[in-house]
Structures are given as structure tokens and as C-alpha cells.
PDB file of C-alpha atoms in Angstrom:
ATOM      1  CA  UNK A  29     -11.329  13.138   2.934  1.00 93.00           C
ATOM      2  CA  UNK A  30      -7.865  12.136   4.149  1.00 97.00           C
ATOM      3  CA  UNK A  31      -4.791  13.569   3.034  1.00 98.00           C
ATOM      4  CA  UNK A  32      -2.285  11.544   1.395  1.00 98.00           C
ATOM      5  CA  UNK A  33       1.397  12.787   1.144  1.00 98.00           C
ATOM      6  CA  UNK A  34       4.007  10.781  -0.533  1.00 98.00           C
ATOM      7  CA  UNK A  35       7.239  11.464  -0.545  1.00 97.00           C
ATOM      8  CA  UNK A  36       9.033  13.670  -2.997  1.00 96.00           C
ATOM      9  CA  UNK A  37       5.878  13.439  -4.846  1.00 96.00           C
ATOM     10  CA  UNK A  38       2.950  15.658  -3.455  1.00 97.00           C
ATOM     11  CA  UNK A  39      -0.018  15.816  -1.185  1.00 98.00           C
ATOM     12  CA  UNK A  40      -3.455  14.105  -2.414  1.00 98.00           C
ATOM     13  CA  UNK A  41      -6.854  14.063  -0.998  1.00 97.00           C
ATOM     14  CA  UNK A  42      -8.194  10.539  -1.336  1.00 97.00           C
ATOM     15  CA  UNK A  43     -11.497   9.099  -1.266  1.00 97.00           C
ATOM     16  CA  UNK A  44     -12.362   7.834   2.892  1.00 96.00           C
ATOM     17  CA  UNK A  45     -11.783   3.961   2.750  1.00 96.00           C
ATOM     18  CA  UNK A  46     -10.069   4.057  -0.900  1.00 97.00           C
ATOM     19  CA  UNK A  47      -6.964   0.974  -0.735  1.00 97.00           C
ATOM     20  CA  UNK A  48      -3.886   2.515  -0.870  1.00 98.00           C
ATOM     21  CA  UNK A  49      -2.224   0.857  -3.699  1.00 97.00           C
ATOM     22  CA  UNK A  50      -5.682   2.123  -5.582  1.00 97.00           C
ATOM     23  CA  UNK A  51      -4.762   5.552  -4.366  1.00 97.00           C
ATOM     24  CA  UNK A  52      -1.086   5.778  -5.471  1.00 97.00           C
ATOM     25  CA  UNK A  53      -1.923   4.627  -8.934  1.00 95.00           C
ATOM     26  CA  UNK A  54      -5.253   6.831  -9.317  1.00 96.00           C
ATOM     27  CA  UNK A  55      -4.549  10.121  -7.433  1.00 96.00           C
ATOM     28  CA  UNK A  56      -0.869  10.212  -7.221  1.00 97.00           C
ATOM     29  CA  UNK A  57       0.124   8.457 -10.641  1.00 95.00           C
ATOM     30  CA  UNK A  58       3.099   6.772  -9.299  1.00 95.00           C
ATOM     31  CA  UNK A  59       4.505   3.674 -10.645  1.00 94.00           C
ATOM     32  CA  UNK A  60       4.132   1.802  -7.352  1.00 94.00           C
ATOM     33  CA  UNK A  61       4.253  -1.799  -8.157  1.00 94.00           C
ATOM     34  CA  UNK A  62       1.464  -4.625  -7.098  1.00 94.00           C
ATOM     35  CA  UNK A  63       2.405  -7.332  -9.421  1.00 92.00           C
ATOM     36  CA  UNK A  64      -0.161  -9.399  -7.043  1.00 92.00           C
ATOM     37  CA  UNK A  65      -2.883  -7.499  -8.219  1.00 92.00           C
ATOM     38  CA  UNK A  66      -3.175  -6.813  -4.510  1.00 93.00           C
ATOM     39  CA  UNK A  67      -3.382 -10.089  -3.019  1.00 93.00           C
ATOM     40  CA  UNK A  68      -0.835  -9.676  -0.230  1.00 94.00           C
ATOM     41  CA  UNK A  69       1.176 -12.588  -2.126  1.00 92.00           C
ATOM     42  CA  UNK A  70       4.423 -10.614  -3.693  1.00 91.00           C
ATOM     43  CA  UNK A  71       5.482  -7.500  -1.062  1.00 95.00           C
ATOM     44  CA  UNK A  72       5.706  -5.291  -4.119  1.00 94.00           C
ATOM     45  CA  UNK A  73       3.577  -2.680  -3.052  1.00 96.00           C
ATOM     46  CA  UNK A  74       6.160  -1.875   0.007  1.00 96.00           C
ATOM     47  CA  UNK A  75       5.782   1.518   1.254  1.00 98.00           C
ATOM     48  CA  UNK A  76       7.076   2.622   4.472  1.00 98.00           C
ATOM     49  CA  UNK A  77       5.092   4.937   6.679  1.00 98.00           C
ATOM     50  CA  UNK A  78       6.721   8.475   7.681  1.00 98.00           C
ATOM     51  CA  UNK A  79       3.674   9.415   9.602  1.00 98.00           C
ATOM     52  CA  UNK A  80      -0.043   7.967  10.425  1.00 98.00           C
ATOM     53  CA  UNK A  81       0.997   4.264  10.256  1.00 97.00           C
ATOM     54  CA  UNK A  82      -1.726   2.075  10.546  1.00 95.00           C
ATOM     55  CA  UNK A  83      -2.181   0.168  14.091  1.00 92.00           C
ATOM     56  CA  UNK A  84      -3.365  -2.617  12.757  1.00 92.00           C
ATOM     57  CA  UNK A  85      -2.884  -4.813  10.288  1.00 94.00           C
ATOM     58  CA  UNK A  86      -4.430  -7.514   7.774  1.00 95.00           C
ATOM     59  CA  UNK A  87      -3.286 -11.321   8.603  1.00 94.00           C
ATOM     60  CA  UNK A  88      -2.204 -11.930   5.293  1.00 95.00           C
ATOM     61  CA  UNK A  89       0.055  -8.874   5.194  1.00 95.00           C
ATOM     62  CA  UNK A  90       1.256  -9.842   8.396  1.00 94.00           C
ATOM     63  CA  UNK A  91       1.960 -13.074   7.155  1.00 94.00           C
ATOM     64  CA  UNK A  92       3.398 -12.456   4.084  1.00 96.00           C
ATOM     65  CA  UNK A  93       5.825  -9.567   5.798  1.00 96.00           C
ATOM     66  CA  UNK A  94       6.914 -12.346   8.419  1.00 96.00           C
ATOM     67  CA  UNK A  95       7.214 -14.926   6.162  1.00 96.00           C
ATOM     68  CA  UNK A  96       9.817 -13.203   3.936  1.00 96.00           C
ATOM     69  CA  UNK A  97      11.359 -11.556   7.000  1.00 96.00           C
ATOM     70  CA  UNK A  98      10.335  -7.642   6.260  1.00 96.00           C
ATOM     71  CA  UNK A  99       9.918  -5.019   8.656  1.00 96.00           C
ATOM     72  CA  UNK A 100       9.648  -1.791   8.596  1.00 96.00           C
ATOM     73  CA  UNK A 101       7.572  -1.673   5.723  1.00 97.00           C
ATOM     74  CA  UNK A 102       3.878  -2.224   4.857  1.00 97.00           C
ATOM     75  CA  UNK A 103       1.508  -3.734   2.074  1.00 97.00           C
ATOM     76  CA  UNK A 104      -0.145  -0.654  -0.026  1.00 97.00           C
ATOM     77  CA  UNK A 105      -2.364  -3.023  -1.038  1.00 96.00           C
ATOM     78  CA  UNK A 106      -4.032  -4.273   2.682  1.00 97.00           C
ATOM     79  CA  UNK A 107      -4.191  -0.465   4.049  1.00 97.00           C
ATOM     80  CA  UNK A 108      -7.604   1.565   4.080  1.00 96.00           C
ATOM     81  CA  UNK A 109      -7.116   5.099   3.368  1.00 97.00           C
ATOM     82  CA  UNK A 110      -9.031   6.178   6.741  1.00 96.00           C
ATOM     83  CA  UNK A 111      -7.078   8.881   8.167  1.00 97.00           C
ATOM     84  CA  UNK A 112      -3.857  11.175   7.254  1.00 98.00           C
ATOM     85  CA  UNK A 113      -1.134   9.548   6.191  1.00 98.00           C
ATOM     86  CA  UNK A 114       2.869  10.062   5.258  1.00 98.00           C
ATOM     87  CA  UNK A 115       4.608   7.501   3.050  1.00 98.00           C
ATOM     88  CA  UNK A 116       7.661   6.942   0.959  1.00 98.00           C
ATOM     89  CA  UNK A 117       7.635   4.470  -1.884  1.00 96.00           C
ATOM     90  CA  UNK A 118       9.762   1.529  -1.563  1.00 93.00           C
ATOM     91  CA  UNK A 119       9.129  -0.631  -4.931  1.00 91.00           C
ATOM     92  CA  UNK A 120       8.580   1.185  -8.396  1.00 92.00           C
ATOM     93  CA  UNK A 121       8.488   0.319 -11.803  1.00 91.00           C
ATOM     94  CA  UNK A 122      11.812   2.123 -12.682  1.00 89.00           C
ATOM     95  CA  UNK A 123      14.769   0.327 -12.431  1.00 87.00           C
ATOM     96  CA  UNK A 124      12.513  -2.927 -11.962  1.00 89.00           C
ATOM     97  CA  UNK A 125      12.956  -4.629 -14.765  1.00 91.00           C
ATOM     98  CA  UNK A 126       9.159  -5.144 -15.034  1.00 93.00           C
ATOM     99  CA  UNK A 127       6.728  -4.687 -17.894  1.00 93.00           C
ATOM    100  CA  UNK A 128       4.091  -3.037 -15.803  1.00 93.00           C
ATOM    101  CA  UNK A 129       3.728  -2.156 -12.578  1.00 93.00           C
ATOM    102  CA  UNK A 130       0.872  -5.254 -11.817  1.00 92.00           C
ATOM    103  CA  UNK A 131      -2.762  -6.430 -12.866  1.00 90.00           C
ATOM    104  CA  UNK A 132      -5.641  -4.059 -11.279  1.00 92.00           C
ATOM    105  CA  UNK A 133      -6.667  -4.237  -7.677  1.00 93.00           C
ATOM    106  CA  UNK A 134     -10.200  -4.718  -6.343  1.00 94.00           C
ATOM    107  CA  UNK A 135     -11.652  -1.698  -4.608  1.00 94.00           C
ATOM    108  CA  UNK A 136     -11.795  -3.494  -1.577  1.00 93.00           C
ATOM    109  CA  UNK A 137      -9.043  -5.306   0.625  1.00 93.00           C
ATOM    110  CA  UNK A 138      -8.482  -8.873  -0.378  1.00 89.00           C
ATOM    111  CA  UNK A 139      -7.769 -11.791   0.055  1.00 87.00           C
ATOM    112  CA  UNK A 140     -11.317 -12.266   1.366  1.00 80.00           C
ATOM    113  CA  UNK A 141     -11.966 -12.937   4.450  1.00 72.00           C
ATOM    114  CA  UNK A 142     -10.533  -9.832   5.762  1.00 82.00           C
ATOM    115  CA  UNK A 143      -9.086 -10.441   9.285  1.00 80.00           C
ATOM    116  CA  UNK A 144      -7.230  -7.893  11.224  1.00 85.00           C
ATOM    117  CA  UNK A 145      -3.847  -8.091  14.098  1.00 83.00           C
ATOM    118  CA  UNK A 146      -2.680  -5.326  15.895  1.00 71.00           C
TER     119      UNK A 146
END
């Protein structure tokens, strides 16, 4: 199972293959927003990667990332959970302004089809 650590928070085994954004709202509890529901549409699941960054990447995330001129950062919701990993939490529900932190997120990666960059 790989290990999870977030920031100031803890260290979590997670399920092989588990979405990220799934992870930090079922293991870890955190109020990590998705207000897409995990579409790669809104960039509110930001986290940014301390260690085991991903090489590659979804081509919606990477579109959605350049299209709103991010960097540095990555989509919770487009990352497997396939190997150890270090994040920090960019976008939470405190200090939002939100009601909720987003709608539930398939278990799997969306949008469909599911094309990868590096």
C-alpha cells in the first residue's frame, strides 16, 4: 500500500490506485476542496507535491493548469495513488467561503477518456 503524508497533518496508508482527492477526504479527513466533483474543471483540489510527484500527467489537468496559468501545483483529483507520496494542501474549505468542500468523486480518474502527457 503506498504511504501518503500530508503536510502538518499525518502519514496514511492508502489503498494502491485509490484517486487522491478520494484519499484526502477518506483516510486523511481533510477539507480539501473538489467543487468539480473531480472533473479537472475548477483547480480546487490544488496540492503541491513535496516529494514523489507524479511524472506524468492527465490532459485535462494539464489543460486546465495551463489554461488558468498554474504551476507548481497539481489536480488531487487526476493523480493515482501508485507509489509514496509527500503533499501540502493548497485549497481547503476554511477560510473559503464555501458550503462544502465539493460533490463526490468517482473512484476512478475522469473525465473519461483518460489520456496521459509527461
Amino acid at each position: 500500500m503506498p504511504k501518503l503524508i500530508v503536510e502538518g497533518i499525518g502519514e496514511f496508508e492508502v489503498a494502491a490506485g485509490k484517486r487522491l482527492v478520494n484519499a484526502l477526504k477518506e483516510e486523511v479527513a481533510s477539507d480539501q476542496l473538489h467543487a468539480c466533483g473531480g472533473q479537472a474543471r475548477c483547480t480546487t483540489c490544488r496540492v503541491q507535491f513535496i516529494e514523489g510527484e507524479p511524472k506524468q500527467m492527465t490532459v485535462a489537468e494539464k489543460g486546465v493548469l495551463e489554461a488558468r496559468g498554474l504551476t507548481g501545483v497539481r489536480l488531487s483529483c487526476q493523480i493515482a495513488c501508485d507509489h509514496d507520496m509527500t503533499i501540502r494542501i493548497i485549497s481547503r474549505l476554511e477560510g473559503s467561503g464555501r458550503k462544502d468542500c465539493g460533490g463526490p468523486c468517482a473512484a476512478d480518474i475522469e473525465p473519461k477518456p483518460v489520456a496521459w502527457v509527461s
